[in-house]
CSV table of C-alpha atoms in Angstrom, one decimal:
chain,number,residue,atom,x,y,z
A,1,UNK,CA,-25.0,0.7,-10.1
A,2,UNK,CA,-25.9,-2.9,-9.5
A,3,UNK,CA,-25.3,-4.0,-12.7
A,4,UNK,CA,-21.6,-2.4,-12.8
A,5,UNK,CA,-20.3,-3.4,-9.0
A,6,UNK,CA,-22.7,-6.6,-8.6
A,7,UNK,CA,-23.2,-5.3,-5.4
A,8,UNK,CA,-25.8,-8.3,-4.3
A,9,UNK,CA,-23.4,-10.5,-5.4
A,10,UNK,CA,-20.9,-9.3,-3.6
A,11,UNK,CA,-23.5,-9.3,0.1
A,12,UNK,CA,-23.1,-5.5,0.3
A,13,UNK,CA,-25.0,-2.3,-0.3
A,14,UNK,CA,-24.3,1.6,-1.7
A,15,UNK,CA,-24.3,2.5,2.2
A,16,UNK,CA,-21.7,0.2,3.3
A,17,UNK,CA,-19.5,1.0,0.4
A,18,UNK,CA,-19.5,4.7,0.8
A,19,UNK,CA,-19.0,3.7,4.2
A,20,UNK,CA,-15.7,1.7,3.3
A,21,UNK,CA,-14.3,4.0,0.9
A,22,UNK,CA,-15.1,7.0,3.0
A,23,UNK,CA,-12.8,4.8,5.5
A,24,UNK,CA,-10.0,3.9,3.3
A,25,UNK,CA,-9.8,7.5,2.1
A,26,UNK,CA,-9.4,9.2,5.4
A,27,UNK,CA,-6.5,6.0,6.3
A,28,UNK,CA,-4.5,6.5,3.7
A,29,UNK,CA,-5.3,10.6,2.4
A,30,UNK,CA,-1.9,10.6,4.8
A,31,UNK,CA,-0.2,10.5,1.5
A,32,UNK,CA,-1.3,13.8,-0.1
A,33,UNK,CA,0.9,15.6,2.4
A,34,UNK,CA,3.7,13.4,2.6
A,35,UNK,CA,4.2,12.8,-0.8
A,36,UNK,CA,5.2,16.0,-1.4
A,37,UNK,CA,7.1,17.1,0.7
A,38,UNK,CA,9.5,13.7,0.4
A,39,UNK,CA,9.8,14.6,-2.9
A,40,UNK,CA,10.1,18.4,-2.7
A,41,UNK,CA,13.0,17.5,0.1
A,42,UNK,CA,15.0,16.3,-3.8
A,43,UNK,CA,14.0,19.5,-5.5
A,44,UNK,CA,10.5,18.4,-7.2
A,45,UNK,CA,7.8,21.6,-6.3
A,46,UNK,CA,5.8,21.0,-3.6
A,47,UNK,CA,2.5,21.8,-5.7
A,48,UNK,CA,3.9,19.8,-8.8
A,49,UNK,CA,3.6,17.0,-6.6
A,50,UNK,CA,0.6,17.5,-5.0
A,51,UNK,CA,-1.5,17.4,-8.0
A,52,UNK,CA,0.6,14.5,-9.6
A,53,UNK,CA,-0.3,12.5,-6.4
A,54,UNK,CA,-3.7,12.9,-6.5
A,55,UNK,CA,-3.8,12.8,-10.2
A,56,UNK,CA,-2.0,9.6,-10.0
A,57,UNK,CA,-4.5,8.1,-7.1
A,58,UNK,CA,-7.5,9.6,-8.6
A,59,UNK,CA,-6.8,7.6,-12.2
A,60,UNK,CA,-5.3,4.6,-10.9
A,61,UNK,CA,-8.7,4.2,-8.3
A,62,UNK,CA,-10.8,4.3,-10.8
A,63,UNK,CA,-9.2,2.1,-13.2
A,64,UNK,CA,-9.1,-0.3,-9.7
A,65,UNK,CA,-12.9,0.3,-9.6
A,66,UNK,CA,-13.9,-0.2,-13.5
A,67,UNK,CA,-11.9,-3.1,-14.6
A,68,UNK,CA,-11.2,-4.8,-11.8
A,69,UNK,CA,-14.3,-4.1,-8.8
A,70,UNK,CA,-12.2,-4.2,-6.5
A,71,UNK,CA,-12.5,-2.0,-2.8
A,72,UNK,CA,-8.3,-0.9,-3.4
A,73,UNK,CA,-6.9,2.0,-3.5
A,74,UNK,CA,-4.3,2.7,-5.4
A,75,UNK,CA,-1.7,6.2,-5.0
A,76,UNK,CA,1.9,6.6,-4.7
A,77,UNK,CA,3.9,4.4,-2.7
A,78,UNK,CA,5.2,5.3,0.3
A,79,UNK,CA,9.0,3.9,0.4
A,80,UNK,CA,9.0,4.7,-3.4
A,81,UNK,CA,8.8,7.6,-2.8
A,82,UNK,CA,12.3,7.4,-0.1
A,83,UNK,CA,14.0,5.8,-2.9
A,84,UNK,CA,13.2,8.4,-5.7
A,85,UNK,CA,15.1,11.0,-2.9
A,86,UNK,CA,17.7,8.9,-2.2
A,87,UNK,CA,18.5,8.1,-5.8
A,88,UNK,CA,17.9,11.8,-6.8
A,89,UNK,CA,20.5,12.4,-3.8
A,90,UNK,CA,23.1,9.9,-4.6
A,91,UNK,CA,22.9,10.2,-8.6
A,92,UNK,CA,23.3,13.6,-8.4
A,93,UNK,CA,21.1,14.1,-11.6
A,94,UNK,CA,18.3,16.4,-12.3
A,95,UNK,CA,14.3,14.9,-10.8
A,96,UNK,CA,13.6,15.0,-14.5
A,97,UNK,CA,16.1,12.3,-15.3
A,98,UNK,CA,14.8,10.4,-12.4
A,99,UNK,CA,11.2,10.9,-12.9
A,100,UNK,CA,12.0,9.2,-16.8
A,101,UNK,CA,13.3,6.6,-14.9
A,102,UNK,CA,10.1,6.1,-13.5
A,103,UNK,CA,8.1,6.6,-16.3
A,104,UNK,CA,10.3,3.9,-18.0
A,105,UNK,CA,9.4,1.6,-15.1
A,106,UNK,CA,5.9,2.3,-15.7
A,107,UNK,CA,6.0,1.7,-19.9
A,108,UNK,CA,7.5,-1.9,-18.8
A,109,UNK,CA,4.9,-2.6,-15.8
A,110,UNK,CA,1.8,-1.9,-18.5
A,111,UNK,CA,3.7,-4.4,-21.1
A,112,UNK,CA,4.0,-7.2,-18.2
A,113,UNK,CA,0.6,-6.5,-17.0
A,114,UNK,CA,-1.0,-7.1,-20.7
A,115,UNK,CA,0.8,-10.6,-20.4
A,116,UNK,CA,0.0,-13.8,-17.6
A,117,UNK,CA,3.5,-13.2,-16.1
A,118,UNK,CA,2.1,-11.7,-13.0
A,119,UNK,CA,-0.9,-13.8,-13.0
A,120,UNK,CA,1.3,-16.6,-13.0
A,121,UNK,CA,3.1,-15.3,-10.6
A,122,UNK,CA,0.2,-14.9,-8.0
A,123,UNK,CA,-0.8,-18.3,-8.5
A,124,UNK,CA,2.4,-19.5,-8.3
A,125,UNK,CA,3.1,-18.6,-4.5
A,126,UNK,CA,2.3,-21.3,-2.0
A,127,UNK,CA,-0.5,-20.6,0.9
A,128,UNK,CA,2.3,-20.7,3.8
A,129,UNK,CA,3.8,-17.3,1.7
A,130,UNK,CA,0.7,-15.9,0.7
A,131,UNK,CA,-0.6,-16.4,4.6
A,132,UNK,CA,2.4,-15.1,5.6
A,133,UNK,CA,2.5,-12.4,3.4
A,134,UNK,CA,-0.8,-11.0,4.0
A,135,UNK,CA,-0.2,-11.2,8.2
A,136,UNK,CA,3.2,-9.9,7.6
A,137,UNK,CA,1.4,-6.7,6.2
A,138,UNK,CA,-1.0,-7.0,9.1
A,139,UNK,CA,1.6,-6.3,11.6
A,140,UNK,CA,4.0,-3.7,9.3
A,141,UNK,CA,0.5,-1.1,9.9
A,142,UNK,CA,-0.3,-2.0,13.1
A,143,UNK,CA,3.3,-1.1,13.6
A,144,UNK,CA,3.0,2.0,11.8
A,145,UNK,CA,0.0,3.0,13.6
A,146,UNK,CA,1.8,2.7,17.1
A,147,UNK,CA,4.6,5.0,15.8
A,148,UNK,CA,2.3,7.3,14.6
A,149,UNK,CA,0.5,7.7,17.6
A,150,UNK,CA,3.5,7.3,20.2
A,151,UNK,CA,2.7,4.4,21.7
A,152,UNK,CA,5.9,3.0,20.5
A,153,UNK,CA,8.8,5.3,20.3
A,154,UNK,CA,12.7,5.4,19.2
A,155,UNK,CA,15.2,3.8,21.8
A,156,UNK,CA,18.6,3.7,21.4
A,157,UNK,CA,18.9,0.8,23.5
A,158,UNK,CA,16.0,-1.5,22.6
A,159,UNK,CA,14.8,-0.3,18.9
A,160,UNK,CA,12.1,0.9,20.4
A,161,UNK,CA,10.3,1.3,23.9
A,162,UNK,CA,6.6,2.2,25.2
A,163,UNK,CA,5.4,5.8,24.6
A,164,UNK,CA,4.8,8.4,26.6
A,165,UNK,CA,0.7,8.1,28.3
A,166,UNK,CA,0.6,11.7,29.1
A,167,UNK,CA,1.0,13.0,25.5
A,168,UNK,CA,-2.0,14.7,24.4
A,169,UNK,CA,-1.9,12.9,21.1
A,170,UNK,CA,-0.6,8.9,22.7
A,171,UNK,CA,-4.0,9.9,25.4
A,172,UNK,CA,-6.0,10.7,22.3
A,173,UNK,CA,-4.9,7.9,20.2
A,174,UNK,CA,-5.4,5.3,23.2
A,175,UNK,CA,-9.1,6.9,23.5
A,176,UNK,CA,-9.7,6.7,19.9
A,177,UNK,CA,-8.5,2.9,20.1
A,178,UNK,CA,-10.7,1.8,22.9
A,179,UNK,CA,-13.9,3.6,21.5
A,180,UNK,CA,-13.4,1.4,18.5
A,181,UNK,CA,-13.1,-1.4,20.0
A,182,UNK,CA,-16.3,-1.4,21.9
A,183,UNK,CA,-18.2,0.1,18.8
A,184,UNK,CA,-16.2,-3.6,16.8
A,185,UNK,CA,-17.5,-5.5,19.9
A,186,UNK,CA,-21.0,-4.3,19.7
A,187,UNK,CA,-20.9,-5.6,16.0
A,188,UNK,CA,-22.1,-1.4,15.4
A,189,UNK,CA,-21.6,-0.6,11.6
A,190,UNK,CA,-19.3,0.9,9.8
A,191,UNK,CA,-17.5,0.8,13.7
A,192,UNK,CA,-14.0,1.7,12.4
A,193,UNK,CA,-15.3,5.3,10.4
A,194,UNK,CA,-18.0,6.3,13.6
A,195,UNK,CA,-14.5,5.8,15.7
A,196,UNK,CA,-12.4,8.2,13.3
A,197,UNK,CA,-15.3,10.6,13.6
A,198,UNK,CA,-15.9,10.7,17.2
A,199,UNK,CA,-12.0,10.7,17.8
A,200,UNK,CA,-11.9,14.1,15.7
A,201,UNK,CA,-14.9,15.3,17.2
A,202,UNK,CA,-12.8,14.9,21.0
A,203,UNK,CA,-9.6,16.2,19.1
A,204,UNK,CA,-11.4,19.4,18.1
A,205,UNK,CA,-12.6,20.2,21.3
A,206,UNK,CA,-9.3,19.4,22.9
A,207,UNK,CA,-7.5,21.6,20.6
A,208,UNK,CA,-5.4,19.2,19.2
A,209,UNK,CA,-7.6,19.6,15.9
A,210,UNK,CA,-7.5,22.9,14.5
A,211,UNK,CA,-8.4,24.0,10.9
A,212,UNK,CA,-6.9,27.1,9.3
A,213,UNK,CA,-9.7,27.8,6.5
A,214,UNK,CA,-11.2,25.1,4.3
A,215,UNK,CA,-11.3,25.8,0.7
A,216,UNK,CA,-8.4,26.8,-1.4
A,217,UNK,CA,-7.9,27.0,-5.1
A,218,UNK,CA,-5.9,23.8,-6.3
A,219,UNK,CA,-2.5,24.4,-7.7
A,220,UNK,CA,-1.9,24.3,-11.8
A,221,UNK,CA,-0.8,20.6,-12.6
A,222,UNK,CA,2.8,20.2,-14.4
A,223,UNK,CA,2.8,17.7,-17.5
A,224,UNK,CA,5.8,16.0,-19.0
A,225,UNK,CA,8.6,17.6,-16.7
A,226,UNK,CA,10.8,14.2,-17.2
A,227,UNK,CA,13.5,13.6,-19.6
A,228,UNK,CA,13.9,10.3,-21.0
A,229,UNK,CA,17.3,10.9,-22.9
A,230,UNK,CA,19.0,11.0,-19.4
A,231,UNK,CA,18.4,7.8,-18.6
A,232,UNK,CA,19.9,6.2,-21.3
A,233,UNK,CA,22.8,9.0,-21.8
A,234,UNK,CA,23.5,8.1,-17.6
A,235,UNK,CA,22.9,4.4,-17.6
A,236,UNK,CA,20.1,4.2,-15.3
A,237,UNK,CA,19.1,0.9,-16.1
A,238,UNK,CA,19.7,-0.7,-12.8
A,239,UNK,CA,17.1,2.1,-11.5
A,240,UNK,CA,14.5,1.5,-13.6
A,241,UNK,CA,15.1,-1.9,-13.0
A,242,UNK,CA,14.5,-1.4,-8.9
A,243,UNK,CA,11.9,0.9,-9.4
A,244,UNK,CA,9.9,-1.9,-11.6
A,245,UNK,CA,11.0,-4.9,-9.1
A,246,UNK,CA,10.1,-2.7,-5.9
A,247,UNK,CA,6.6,-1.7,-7.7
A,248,UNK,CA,5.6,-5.0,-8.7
A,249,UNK,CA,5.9,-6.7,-5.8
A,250,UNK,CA,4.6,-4.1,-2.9
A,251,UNK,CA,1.4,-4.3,-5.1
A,252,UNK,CA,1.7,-8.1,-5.7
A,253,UNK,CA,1.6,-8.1,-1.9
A,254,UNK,CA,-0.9,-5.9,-1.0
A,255,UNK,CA,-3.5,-7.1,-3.6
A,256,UNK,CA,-2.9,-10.7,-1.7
A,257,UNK,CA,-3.1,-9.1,1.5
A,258,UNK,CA,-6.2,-7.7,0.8
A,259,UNK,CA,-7.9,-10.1,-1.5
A,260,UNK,CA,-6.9,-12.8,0.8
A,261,UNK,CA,-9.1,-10.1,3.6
A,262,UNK,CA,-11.9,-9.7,1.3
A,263,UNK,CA,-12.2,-13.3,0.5
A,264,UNK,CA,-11.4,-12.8,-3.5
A,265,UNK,CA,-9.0,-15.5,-3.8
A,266,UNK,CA,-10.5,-18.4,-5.7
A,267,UNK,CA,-8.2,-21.8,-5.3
A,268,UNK,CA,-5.2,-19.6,-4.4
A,269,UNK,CA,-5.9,-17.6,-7.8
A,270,UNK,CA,-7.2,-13.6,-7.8
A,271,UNK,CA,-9.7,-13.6,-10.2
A,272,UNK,CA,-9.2,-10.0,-12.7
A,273,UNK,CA,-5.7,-10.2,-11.6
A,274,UNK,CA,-4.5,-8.7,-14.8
A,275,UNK,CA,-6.9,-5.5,-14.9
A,276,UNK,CA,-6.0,-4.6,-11.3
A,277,UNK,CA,-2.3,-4.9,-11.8
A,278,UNK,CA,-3.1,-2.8,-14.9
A,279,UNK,CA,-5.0,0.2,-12.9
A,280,UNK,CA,-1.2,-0.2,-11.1
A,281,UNK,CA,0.6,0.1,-13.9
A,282,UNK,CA,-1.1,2.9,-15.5
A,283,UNK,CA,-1.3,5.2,-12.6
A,284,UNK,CA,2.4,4.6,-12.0
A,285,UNK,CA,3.4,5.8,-15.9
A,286,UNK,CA,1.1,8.6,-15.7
A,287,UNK,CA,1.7,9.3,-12.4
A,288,UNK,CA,5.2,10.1,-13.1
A,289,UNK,CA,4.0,12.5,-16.3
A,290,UNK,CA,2.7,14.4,-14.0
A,291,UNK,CA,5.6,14.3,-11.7
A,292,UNK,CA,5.6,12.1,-8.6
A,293,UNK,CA,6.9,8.7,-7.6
A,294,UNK,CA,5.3,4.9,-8.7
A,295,UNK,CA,2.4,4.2,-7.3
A,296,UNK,CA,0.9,1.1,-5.5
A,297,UNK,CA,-2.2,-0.6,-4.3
A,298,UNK,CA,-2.2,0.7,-0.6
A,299,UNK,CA,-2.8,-1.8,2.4
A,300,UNK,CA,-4.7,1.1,4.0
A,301,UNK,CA,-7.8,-0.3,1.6
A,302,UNK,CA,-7.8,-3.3,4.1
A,303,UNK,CA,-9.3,-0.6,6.2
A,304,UNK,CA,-12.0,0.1,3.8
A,305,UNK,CA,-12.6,-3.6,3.5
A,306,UNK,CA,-12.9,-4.0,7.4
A,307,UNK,CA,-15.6,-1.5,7.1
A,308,UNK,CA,-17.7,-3.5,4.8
A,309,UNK,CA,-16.0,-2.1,1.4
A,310,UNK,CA,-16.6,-5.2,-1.2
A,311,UNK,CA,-16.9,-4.0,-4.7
A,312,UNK,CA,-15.1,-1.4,-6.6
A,313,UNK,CA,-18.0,1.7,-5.9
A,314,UNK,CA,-15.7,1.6,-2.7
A,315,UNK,CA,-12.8,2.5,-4.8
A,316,UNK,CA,-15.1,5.2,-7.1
A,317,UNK,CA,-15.8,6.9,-3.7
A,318,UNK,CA,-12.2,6.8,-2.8
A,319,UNK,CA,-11.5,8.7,-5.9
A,320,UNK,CA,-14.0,10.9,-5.7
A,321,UNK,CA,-12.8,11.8,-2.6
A,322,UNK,CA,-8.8,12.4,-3.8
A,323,UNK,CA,-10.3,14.7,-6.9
A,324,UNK,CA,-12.4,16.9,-4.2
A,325,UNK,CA,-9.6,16.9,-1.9
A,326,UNK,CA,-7.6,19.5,-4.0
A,327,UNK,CA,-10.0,22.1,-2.8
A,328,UNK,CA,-9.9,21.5,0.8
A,329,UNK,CA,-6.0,21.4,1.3
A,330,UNK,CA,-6.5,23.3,4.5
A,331,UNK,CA,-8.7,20.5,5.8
A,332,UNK,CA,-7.2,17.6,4.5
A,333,UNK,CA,-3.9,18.9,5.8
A,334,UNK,CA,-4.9,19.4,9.5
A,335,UNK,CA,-6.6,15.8,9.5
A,336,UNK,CA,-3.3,14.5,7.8
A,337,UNK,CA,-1.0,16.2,10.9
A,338,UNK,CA,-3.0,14.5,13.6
A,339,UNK,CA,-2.1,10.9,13.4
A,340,UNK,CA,-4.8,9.9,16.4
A,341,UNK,CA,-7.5,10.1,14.1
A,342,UNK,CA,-6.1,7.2,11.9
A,343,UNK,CA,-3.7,5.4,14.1
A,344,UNK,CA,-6.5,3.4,16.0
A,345,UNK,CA,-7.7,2.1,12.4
A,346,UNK,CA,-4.6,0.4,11.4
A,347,UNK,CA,-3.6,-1.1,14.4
A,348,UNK,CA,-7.4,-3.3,14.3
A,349,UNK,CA,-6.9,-3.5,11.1
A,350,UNK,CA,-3.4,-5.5,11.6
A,351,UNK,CA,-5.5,-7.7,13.9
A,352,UNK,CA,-7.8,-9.0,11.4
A,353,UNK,CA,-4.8,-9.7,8.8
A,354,UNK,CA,-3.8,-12.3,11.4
A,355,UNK,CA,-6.3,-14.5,10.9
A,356,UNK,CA,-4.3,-16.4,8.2
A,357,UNK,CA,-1.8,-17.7,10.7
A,358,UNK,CA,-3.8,-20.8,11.8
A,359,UNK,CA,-3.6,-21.6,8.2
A,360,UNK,CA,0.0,-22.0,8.1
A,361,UNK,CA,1.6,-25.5,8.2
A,362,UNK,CA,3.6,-24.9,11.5
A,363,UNK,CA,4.9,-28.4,11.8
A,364,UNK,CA,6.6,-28.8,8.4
A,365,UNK,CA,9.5,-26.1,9.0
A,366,UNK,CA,10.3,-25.2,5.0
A,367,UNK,CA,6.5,-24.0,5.0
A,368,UNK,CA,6.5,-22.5,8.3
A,369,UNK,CA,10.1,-20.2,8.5
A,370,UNK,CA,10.1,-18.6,4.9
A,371,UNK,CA,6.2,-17.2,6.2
A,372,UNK,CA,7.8,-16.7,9.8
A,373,UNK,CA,10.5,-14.5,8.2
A,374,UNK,CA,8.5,-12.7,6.1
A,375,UNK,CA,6.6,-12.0,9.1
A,376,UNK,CA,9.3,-10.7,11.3
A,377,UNK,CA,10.8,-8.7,8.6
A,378,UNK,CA,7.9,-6.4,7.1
A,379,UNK,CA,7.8,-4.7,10.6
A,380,UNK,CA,11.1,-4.6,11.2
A,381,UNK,CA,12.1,-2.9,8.0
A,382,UNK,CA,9.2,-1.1,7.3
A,383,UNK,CA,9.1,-2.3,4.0
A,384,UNK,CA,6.5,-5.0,2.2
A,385,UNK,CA,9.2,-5.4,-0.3
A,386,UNK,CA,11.8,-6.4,1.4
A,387,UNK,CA,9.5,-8.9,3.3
A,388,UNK,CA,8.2,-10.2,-0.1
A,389,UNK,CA,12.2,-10.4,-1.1
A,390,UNK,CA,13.3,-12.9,2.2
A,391,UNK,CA,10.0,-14.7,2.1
A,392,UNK,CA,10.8,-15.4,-2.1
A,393,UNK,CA,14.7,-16.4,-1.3
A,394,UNK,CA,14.1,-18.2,1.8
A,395,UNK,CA,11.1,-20.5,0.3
A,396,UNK,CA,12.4,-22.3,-2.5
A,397,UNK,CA,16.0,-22.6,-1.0
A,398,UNK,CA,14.5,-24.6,1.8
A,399,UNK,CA,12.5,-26.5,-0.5
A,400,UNK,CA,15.6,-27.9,-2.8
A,401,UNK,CA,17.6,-28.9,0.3
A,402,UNK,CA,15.0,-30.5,1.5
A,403,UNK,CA,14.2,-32.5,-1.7
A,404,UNK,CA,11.4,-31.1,-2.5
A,405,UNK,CA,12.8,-28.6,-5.0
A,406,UNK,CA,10.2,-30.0,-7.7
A,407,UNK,CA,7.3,-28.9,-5.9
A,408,UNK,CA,8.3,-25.4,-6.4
A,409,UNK,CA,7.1,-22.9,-9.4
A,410,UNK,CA,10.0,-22.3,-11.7
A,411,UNK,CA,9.4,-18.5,-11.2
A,412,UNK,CA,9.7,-18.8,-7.6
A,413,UNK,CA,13.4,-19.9,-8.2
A,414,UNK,CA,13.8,-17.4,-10.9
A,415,UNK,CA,12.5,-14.7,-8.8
A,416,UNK,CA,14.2,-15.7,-5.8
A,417,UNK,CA,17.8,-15.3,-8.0
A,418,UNK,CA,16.9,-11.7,-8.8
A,419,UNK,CA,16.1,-10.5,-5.3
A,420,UNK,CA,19.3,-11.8,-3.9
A,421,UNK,CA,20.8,-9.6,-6.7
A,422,UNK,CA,18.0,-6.6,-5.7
A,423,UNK,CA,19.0,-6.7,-2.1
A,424,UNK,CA,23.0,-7.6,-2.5
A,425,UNK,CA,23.2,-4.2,-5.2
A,426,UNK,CA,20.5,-1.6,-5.2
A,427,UNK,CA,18.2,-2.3,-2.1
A,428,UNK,CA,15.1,-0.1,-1.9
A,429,UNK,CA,15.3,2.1,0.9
């Protein structure tokens, strides 16, 4: 075990990282019940999905974990997953044909992955975007934890306006937060997964936690239910094309996000870059064998990481976790429904992604506004990509006008081209 996950190396033990990955899992297992019923929503079976979702997390983990020892997670992506539908829904072609446009996506992702394009493209990005990036990401779930929890709610008027304190779930949530906080401020271990269990513990007994049975048998996987010929007979290039833009650079972003966390980057380079954009790749081509949307390296593994997660036997347990969840559906499901549970996580979790801030150039303005802008937009949008997108255009355009243009990467340019063309023709929803 040592020998594999250099765990001394690395300053942590098999405790904390069961610790970490127990954490991630329960931040992110979210995704088992959402997935499919997104995807079911544009015709795709309900149990089909299921088990490609945690087929597709399980395989991808543990590639994270053996090739890469890293502590992130990888399963399908949620805003992928909103774009599958929405293509499936304005196409109106047959899941099969879409899920070939996925696999497609995938076949390319693994040949770019076995070259130094996305390496290069890691190291290519300045500090002010990678900084900006990762806090960008820091806000986008601490954002998604308030929704969750109702602490911020829809307003016509504003966007959005303060929650309601009397809801049993907003009281719960605020509880959960507060216990958490005292357990992080008394330095306690593994602070953030003792407050998810003692917030479940005063959900149960406050009825808002109910289970209805535990074990159920897991539903037959589907294999192969795509079909490649109607891609090509239909024209989908432009799809595969978003799908593989959209893929690459939500997990581009999170690895950065939590790397920069962890403390993996070395001189603004991620060292096994290539394997853990590999585990990516794979589980998003066999992911969509099975039958569900590309899949990602989750920011939720931040939360793992905050727990003390340092080496990939973080990811293993996280996997180990996803293949043992097909029995407890019942379980899995309730904890899934009752957002209170994991809400407080991700909104401390967003405070420790800040910390990059102080490290941006604030004085020189073509640093500062293309990570500002990144910054503003992940929330806003909801979407890492599109953040990734503004922060890529805005960057290099800044530089060049302010003569500075030969300071930047040429791939920065390149890229910043094709996500004006991304966002002007086929935006990812």
């Amino acid at each position: 075990m040592e020998r594999l996950f250099k765990l001394k190396q690395n300053h942590t033990n098999i405790q904390t990282e069961i610790v970490g990955g127990v954490t991630t899992f329960l931040t992110m297992v979210y995704i088992i019940v959402v997935n499919p019923a997104i995807l079911s929503a544009a015709g795709v079976p309900f149990n089909q999905v299921f088990m490609a979702t945690v087929i597709s997390a399980v395989i991808g983990t543990l590639c994270m974990a053996l090739f890469a020892n890293y502590p992130i997670a990888i399963a399908p992506g949620m805003g992928m997953n909103a774009y599958f539908a929405s293509v499936v829904a304005t196409q109106g072609l047959s899941y099969q044909v879409i899920f070939g446009t996925v696999f497609l996506a995938g076949i390319v992702f693994i040949i770019l992955s076995l070259t130094t394009l996305r390496e290069t493209l890691i190291e290519a990005i300045p500090p002010s975007l990678k900084f900006g990036i990762t806090s960008g990401i820091g806000l986008f779930i601490a954002f998604m934890g308030l929704k969750m929890s109702g602490i911020v709610v829809p307003n016509e008027e504003t966007m959005v306006a303060f929650g309601d304190l009397h809801a049993p779930g907003t009281v719960l949530t605020l509880a959960g937060l507060f216990i958490t906080l005292i357990l992080m401020t008394w330095n306690v271990p593994g602070a953030l997964f003792i407050g998810m269990v003692v917030t479940g513990v005063i959900g149960f007994f406050t009825g808002q936690l109910s289970f209805h049975g535990f074990i159920s048998a897991p539903p037959a996987p589907v294999f192969f239910d795509i079909d490649i010929s109607g891609v090509f007979s239909n024209g989908l290039y432009t799809v595969v094309f978003a799908f593989l833009l959209v893929t690459i650079f939500d997990t581009t972003g999170t690895l950065i996000g939590v790397a920069e966390q962890a403390g993996f980057m070395k001189n603004g380079k991620l060292p096994q870059a290539k394997s853990a954009l590999m585990a990516d790749a794979t589980a998003t081509t066999i992911g969509s064998m099975f039958g569900t949307s590309p899949s990602t390296a989750y920011v939720e593994s931040t939360s793992g990481v905050a727990a003390g997660g340092r080496t990939g036997l973080t990811s293993v347990v996280v996997a180990i976790l996803f293949a043992i969840s097909i029995f407890f559906t019942p379980i899995i499901g309730a904890i899934a429904d009752l957002s209170a549970i994991t809400a407080p996580i991700l909104i401390i979790v967003g405070c420790f992604m800040m910390e990059g801030l102080a490290r941006i150039n604030w004085k020189s303005f073509d640093e500062a506004f293309p990570a500002f802008a990144i910054i503003l937009t992940m929330p806003l949008t909801s979407s890492i990509a599109t953040g990734i997108s503004i922060g890529f255009i805005t960057y290099p355009l800044l530089k060049l006008v302010s003569g500075k243009g030969k300071d930047v990467h040429w791939i920065l340019y390149l890229f910043g081209v094709i996500f004006v063309l991304q966002i002007v023709f086929f935006p990812a929803h």
